[in-house]
Short mmCIF file of C-alpha atoms and ligand atoms in Angstrom, two decimals:
data_model
loop_
_atom_site.label_atom_id
_atom_site.label_comp_id
_atom_site.label_asym_id
_atom_site.label_seq_id
_atom_site.Cartn_x
_atom_site.Cartn_y
_atom_site.Cartn_z
CA MET A 25 37.60 -61.13 -5.59
CA THR A 26 41.14 -61.11 -4.22
CA TYR A 27 43.35 -61.58 -1.18
CA THR A 28 45.73 -58.77 -0.15
CA ALA A 29 49.46 -59.45 0.19
CA SER A 30 51.56 -57.72 2.86
CA SER A 31 53.00 -55.70 -0.06
CA GLY A 32 49.49 -54.37 -0.60
CA ASP A 33 49.13 -56.22 -3.89
CA ALA A 34 45.71 -57.74 -4.64
CA LEU A 35 46.32 -61.42 -5.40
CA ARG A 36 43.87 -63.69 -7.22
CA VAL A 37 43.46 -67.19 -5.82
CA ALA A 38 42.19 -70.12 -7.86
CA ILE A 39 41.26 -73.52 -6.40
CA VAL A 40 41.70 -76.78 -8.32
CA ILE A 41 39.50 -79.67 -7.17
CA PRO A 42 40.13 -83.11 -8.71
CA ALA A 43 36.85 -84.97 -8.40
CA PHE A 44 35.57 -88.38 -9.39
CA ASN A 45 31.99 -89.24 -8.36
CA GLU A 46 31.81 -86.73 -5.50
CA ALA A 47 28.24 -85.47 -6.02
CA GLU A 48 27.36 -85.98 -2.35
CA SER A 49 30.25 -83.90 -0.97
CA LEU A 50 30.80 -81.26 -3.63
CA PRO A 51 27.83 -78.89 -2.95
CA GLY A 52 28.81 -78.57 0.72
CA LEU A 53 32.46 -78.08 -0.18
CA LEU A 54 31.77 -75.37 -2.77
CA ALA A 55 29.46 -73.55 -0.35
CA ALA A 56 32.24 -73.52 2.27
CA ILE A 57 34.85 -71.91 0.00
CA PRO A 58 35.64 -68.32 1.12
CA ALA A 59 34.14 -65.56 -1.07
CA GLN A 60 37.58 -64.01 -1.73
CA VAL A 61 38.52 -66.97 -3.89
CA ASP A 62 38.51 -65.80 -7.49
CA ARG A 63 37.94 -69.04 -9.35
CA VAL A 64 37.18 -72.71 -8.65
CA VAL A 65 37.99 -75.31 -11.32
CA VAL A 66 36.83 -78.92 -10.92
CA GLY A 67 38.83 -81.50 -12.83
CA ASP A 68 36.32 -84.23 -13.55
CA ASN A 69 37.30 -87.64 -14.84
CA GLY A 70 34.02 -88.70 -16.41
CA SER A 71 32.09 -89.04 -13.16
CA SER A 72 28.94 -91.14 -13.61
CA ASP A 73 27.04 -89.21 -10.93
CA ALA A 74 25.99 -85.53 -10.89
CA THR A 75 29.46 -84.25 -9.98
CA ALA A 76 29.76 -82.00 -13.07
CA GLU A 77 26.24 -80.53 -12.86
CA LEU A 78 26.53 -79.85 -9.14
CA ALA A 79 29.97 -78.32 -9.60
CA ARG A 80 28.59 -75.88 -12.17
CA ALA A 81 25.55 -75.16 -9.99
CA GLY A 82 28.00 -74.34 -7.20
CA GLY A 83 29.75 -71.76 -9.40
CA ALA A 84 32.74 -73.85 -10.44
CA VAL A 85 34.18 -74.28 -13.92
CA VAL A 86 34.22 -77.98 -14.87
CA VAL A 87 37.04 -79.33 -17.00
CA HIS A 88 36.64 -82.85 -18.34
CA GLU A 89 39.68 -85.14 -18.50
CA THR A 90 39.13 -88.55 -20.06
CA GLU A 91 42.27 -90.14 -18.59
CA ARG A 92 41.56 -91.34 -15.03
CA GLY A 93 43.97 -90.04 -12.46
CA TYR A 94 44.37 -87.42 -9.73
CA GLY A 95 47.30 -85.77 -11.50
CA ALA A 96 45.63 -85.84 -14.91
CA ALA A 97 42.58 -84.10 -13.43
CA CYS A 98 44.78 -81.44 -11.80
CA LEU A 99 46.78 -80.85 -14.99
CA ALA A 100 43.60 -80.45 -17.05
CA ALA A 101 42.16 -77.92 -14.60
CA ILE A 102 45.46 -75.98 -14.51
CA ALA A 103 45.63 -75.92 -18.30
CA TRP A 104 42.22 -74.25 -18.31
CA LEU A 105 43.48 -71.60 -15.88
CA ALA A 106 46.62 -71.05 -17.92
CA HIS A 107 44.54 -70.42 -21.07
CA ASN A 108 41.80 -68.38 -19.43
CA GLU A 109 42.56 -66.78 -16.06
CA PRO A 110 46.06 -67.41 -14.67
CA PRO A 111 45.82 -66.73 -10.92
CA ASP A 112 48.52 -65.42 -8.59
CA ILE A 113 48.10 -68.34 -6.19
CA LEU A 114 47.00 -71.89 -6.98
CA VAL A 115 45.29 -73.99 -4.31
CA PHE A 116 44.57 -77.73 -4.37
CA LEU A 117 41.64 -79.19 -2.44
CA ASP A 118 40.05 -82.64 -2.43
CA ALA A 119 36.33 -82.88 -3.16
CA ASP A 120 35.30 -85.11 -0.25
CA LEU A 121 35.14 -82.45 2.51
CA ALA A 122 37.96 -84.15 4.45
CA ASP A 123 39.83 -80.84 4.29
CA ASP A 124 37.92 -77.78 5.52
CA PRO A 125 38.06 -74.82 3.09
CA ALA A 126 37.70 -72.50 6.12
CA GLY A 127 41.40 -73.24 6.75
CA LEU A 128 42.33 -71.41 3.53
CA PRO A 129 43.28 -68.06 5.16
CA LEU A 130 45.79 -69.89 7.41
CA LEU A 131 47.18 -71.77 4.42
CA LEU A 132 47.57 -68.58 2.38
CA ALA A 133 48.99 -66.36 5.16
CA PRO A 134 52.73 -67.23 4.73
CA ILE A 135 52.45 -66.73 0.95
CA LEU A 136 50.56 -63.41 1.33
CA ALA A 137 53.24 -62.33 3.82
CA GLY A 138 55.94 -63.09 1.25
CA GLU A 139 57.52 -65.71 3.55
CA ALA A 140 56.87 -68.80 1.43
CA GLU A 141 56.14 -69.95 -2.13
CA LEU A 142 54.46 -73.18 -1.08
CA THR A 143 52.28 -74.04 1.92
CA LEU A 144 50.90 -77.47 2.81
CA ALA A 145 48.21 -78.56 5.23
CA ASN A 146 49.70 -81.01 7.74
CA ARG A 147 46.88 -83.43 8.61
CA LEU A 148 48.70 -85.40 11.31
CA PRO A 149 48.34 -83.15 14.42
CA LEU A 150 44.61 -82.42 14.06
CA ALA A 151 43.24 -85.40 12.10
CA GLU A 152 39.94 -86.78 13.29
CA ALA A 153 40.22 -90.34 14.67
CA GLY A 154 40.11 -92.74 11.72
CA ALA A 155 40.53 -90.01 9.09
CA LEU A 156 44.07 -91.12 8.27
CA SER A 157 44.69 -94.83 7.72
CA GLY A 158 47.73 -96.68 9.02
CA PRO A 159 49.21 -97.00 5.49
CA GLN A 160 48.62 -93.24 4.94
CA ARG A 161 50.51 -92.38 8.15
CA PHE A 162 53.29 -94.84 7.35
CA GLY A 163 53.49 -93.55 3.78
CA SER A 164 53.84 -89.95 4.92
CA TRP A 165 56.46 -90.94 7.50
CA LEU A 166 58.51 -93.01 5.03
CA ALA A 167 58.28 -90.53 2.15
CA GLY A 168 59.04 -87.59 4.47
CA GLY A 169 62.02 -89.46 5.91
CA LEU A 170 63.45 -90.30 2.47
CA ILE A 171 63.02 -86.72 1.19
CA ARG A 172 64.76 -85.41 4.30
CA LEU A 173 67.58 -87.95 3.90
CA ILE A 174 68.14 -87.16 0.21
CA TRP A 175 67.35 -83.43 -0.04
CA GLY A 176 67.36 -82.18 3.56
CA HIS A 177 63.76 -80.96 3.58
CA ALA A 178 61.63 -82.44 6.39
CA PHE A 179 58.00 -82.69 5.29
CA ALA A 180 55.72 -84.30 7.90
CA ASP A 181 52.84 -85.11 5.52
CA LEU A 182 51.83 -85.54 1.88
CA GLY A 183 48.42 -83.87 2.30
CA PRO A 184 46.37 -82.74 -0.73
CA PHE A 185 45.31 -79.32 0.67
CA ARG A 186 48.08 -76.91 -0.39
CA ALA A 187 48.79 -73.53 -1.96
CA ILE A 188 51.59 -72.43 -4.29
CA ARG A 189 52.49 -69.23 -6.11
CA TRP A 190 51.49 -69.55 -9.79
CA GLN A 191 54.96 -68.58 -11.07
CA THR A 192 56.57 -71.10 -8.74
CA TYR A 193 54.16 -73.80 -9.90
CA GLN A 194 55.07 -73.05 -13.52
CA GLN A 195 58.77 -73.57 -12.79
CA LEU A 196 58.27 -77.03 -11.26
CA GLY A 197 57.25 -78.76 -14.49
CA MET A 198 54.68 -80.98 -12.79
CA ALA A 199 53.90 -84.10 -14.83
CA ASP A 200 52.52 -86.97 -12.72
CA ARG A 201 49.10 -88.05 -13.92
CA ASN A 202 47.84 -90.15 -11.01
CA TYR A 203 48.90 -90.99 -7.42
CA GLY A 204 52.31 -89.26 -7.41
CA TRP A 205 51.10 -85.66 -7.78
CA THR A 206 51.53 -84.57 -4.17
CA VAL A 207 54.95 -86.18 -3.64
CA GLU A 208 56.24 -84.99 -7.04
CA MET A 209 55.53 -81.38 -6.02
CA GLN A 210 57.32 -81.89 -2.69
CA ILE A 211 60.35 -83.57 -4.30
CA LYS A 212 60.67 -80.67 -6.76
CA ALA A 213 60.14 -78.13 -3.96
CA ALA A 214 63.02 -79.76 -2.06
CA GLN A 215 65.26 -80.03 -5.14
CA SER A 216 64.74 -76.31 -5.88
CA ASN A 217 65.01 -75.29 -2.21
CA LEU A 218 61.64 -73.56 -2.25
CA ARG A 219 60.57 -71.69 0.86
CA TRP A 220 57.68 -73.83 2.14
CA ARG A 221 55.60 -74.09 5.29
CA GLU A 222 53.46 -76.85 6.74
CA ILE A 223 50.42 -75.70 8.68
CA ALA A 224 48.48 -78.00 10.97
CA LEU A 225 44.86 -77.99 9.78
CA PRO A 226 41.89 -80.16 10.72
CA TYR A 227 41.31 -83.28 8.61
CA ALA A 228 37.99 -85.12 8.83
CA CYS A 229 36.87 -88.62 7.96
CA ARG A 230 35.31 -88.99 4.53
CA ARG A 231 31.56 -88.97 5.32
CA LYS A 232 30.10 -89.27 1.85
CA GLY A 233 30.97 -90.94 -1.39
CA ARG A 234 33.42 -93.78 -2.06
CA SER A 235 37.15 -93.58 -1.40
CA LYS A 236 39.36 -93.78 -4.52
CA VAL A 237 42.73 -93.93 -2.86
CA SER A 238 43.48 -94.50 0.82
CA GLY A 239 40.16 -96.02 1.76
CA ASN A 240 40.74 -99.06 -0.44
CA LEU A 241 43.64 -101.50 -0.37
CA TRP A 242 44.40 -101.44 -4.10
CA GLY A 243 44.34 -97.64 -4.16
CA SER A 244 46.66 -97.46 -1.15
CA PHE A 245 49.03 -99.98 -2.65
CA ARG A 246 49.20 -98.18 -5.99
CA ALA A 247 49.64 -94.82 -4.27
CA GLY A 248 52.35 -96.21 -1.99
CA THR A 249 54.39 -97.80 -4.76
CA LYS A 250 54.07 -94.75 -7.00
CA ILE A 251 55.27 -92.44 -4.20
CA LEU A 252 58.29 -94.61 -3.45
CA TYR A 253 59.08 -95.02 -7.14
CA LEU A 254 59.04 -91.23 -7.73
CA ILE A 255 61.37 -90.53 -4.79
CA LEU A 256 63.90 -93.20 -5.82
CA ALA A 257 63.69 -92.27 -9.51
CA ALA A 258 64.35 -88.57 -8.70
CA PHE A 259 67.27 -89.60 -6.47
CA PHE A 260 68.93 -91.78 -9.08
CA ARG A 261 68.22 -89.32 -11.91
CA GLN A 262 69.83 -86.55 -9.83
CA GLY A 263 72.69 -88.87 -8.89
CA TRP A 264 73.41 -89.63 -12.55
CA LYS A 265 73.15 -85.94 -13.49
CA SER A 266 75.60 -84.83 -10.76
CA ARG A 267 78.08 -87.52 -11.91
CA ALA A 268 77.62 -86.63 -15.63
N1 LIG B 328 39.24 -86.56 -11.35
C1 LIG B 328 39.70 -87.51 -10.56
N2 LIG B 328 39.66 -87.31 -9.23
C2 LIG B 328 40.11 -88.30 -8.48
C3 LIG B 328 40.60 -89.53 -9.00
N3 LIG B 328 40.95 -90.29 -7.96
C4 LIG B 328 40.68 -89.55 -6.86
N4 LIG B 328 40.17 -88.38 -7.19
C5 LIG B 328 39.75 -87.29 -6.33
O1 LIG B 328 40.89 -87.01 -5.55
C6 LIG B 328 40.51 -86.72 -4.22
C7 LIG B 328 41.19 -87.73 -3.30
O2 LIG B 328 40.65 -88.99 -3.47
P1 LIG B 328 40.11 -89.79 -2.18
O3 LIG B 328 39.32 -90.91 -2.65
O4 LIG B 328 39.48 -88.82 -1.27
O5 LIG B 328 41.46 -90.32 -1.59
P2 LIG B 328 41.87 -90.31 -0.08
O6 LIG B 328 41.60 -88.98 0.52
O7 LIG B 328 43.27 -90.76 -0.09
O8 LIG B 328 40.95 -91.42 0.56
P3 LIG B 328 39.81 -91.19 1.66
O9 LIG B 328 40.56 -91.01 2.95
O10 LIG B 328 39.01 -92.42 1.63
O11 LIG B 328 39.04 -89.98 1.28
C8 LIG B 328 38.98 -86.78 -4.20
O12 LIG B 328 38.49 -85.50 -4.45
C9 LIG B 328 38.66 -87.68 -5.37
O13 LIG B 328 37.41 -87.45 -5.94
C10 LIG B 328 40.61 -89.70 -10.40
O14 LIG B 328 41.02 -90.70 -10.94
N5 LIG B 328 40.17 -88.69 -11.14
MG1 LIG B 329 39.77 -88.19 0.70
#
């Protein structure tokens, strides 16, 4: 199945879902994914529950990645797509049903219209009460502010639900293997002056399963320090390069 671009081209969309012990949420999530989506690939990090079986039962391809980490799971799933069915548009979606797959047409619209290479779901305007923690909101504000200060691109959020043209993704050279995946993509989008759009989409509280990142202090701390580290490292690396 495909989506149609304003140029009339039929574009294939693939969704990457990094999942670790999300057996309770995954069946509902997979059932809510629009039929036009061509392929769903779940990057599983050795879940001890039925995540892999339920993902397959829900029609997804499951790629196993031994190294724990959000980025590592995404990279493994993307490698499978690169070797099997490279799509035209790559979408990222968490497995815990906090993002609603029904928002996909809105997320894809600027890309299908040829107006953007990257679109990101902004969780802040429509987030359910309690869905975004204080540290998450502060982290998005601080990271967004630093990226605007350094590269002039004003992102409001670092949300996981996003879409990017496959060719554009390939040019970014994504590498982060854990908490820095989302911010790395936004830093590189800003550095390469990509045309991007943020779209306000609903964001719900996690109702099932255990939080791996924001819902626990250690996860939030590690995510926060990794995000700050990546922004400052990119700034200094760029600074050195421009002086070299
Ligand atoms: N494969 C894999 N997936 C992960 C890992 N850590 C998190 N995830 C997945 O990444 C997504 C985001 O993790 P969450 O625990 O929802 O993090 P969060 O959204 O910041 O926190 P909550 O608000 O509590 O949901 C979920 O689909 C997780 O299953 C990991 O180490 N490996
Ligand atoms: Mg979540």
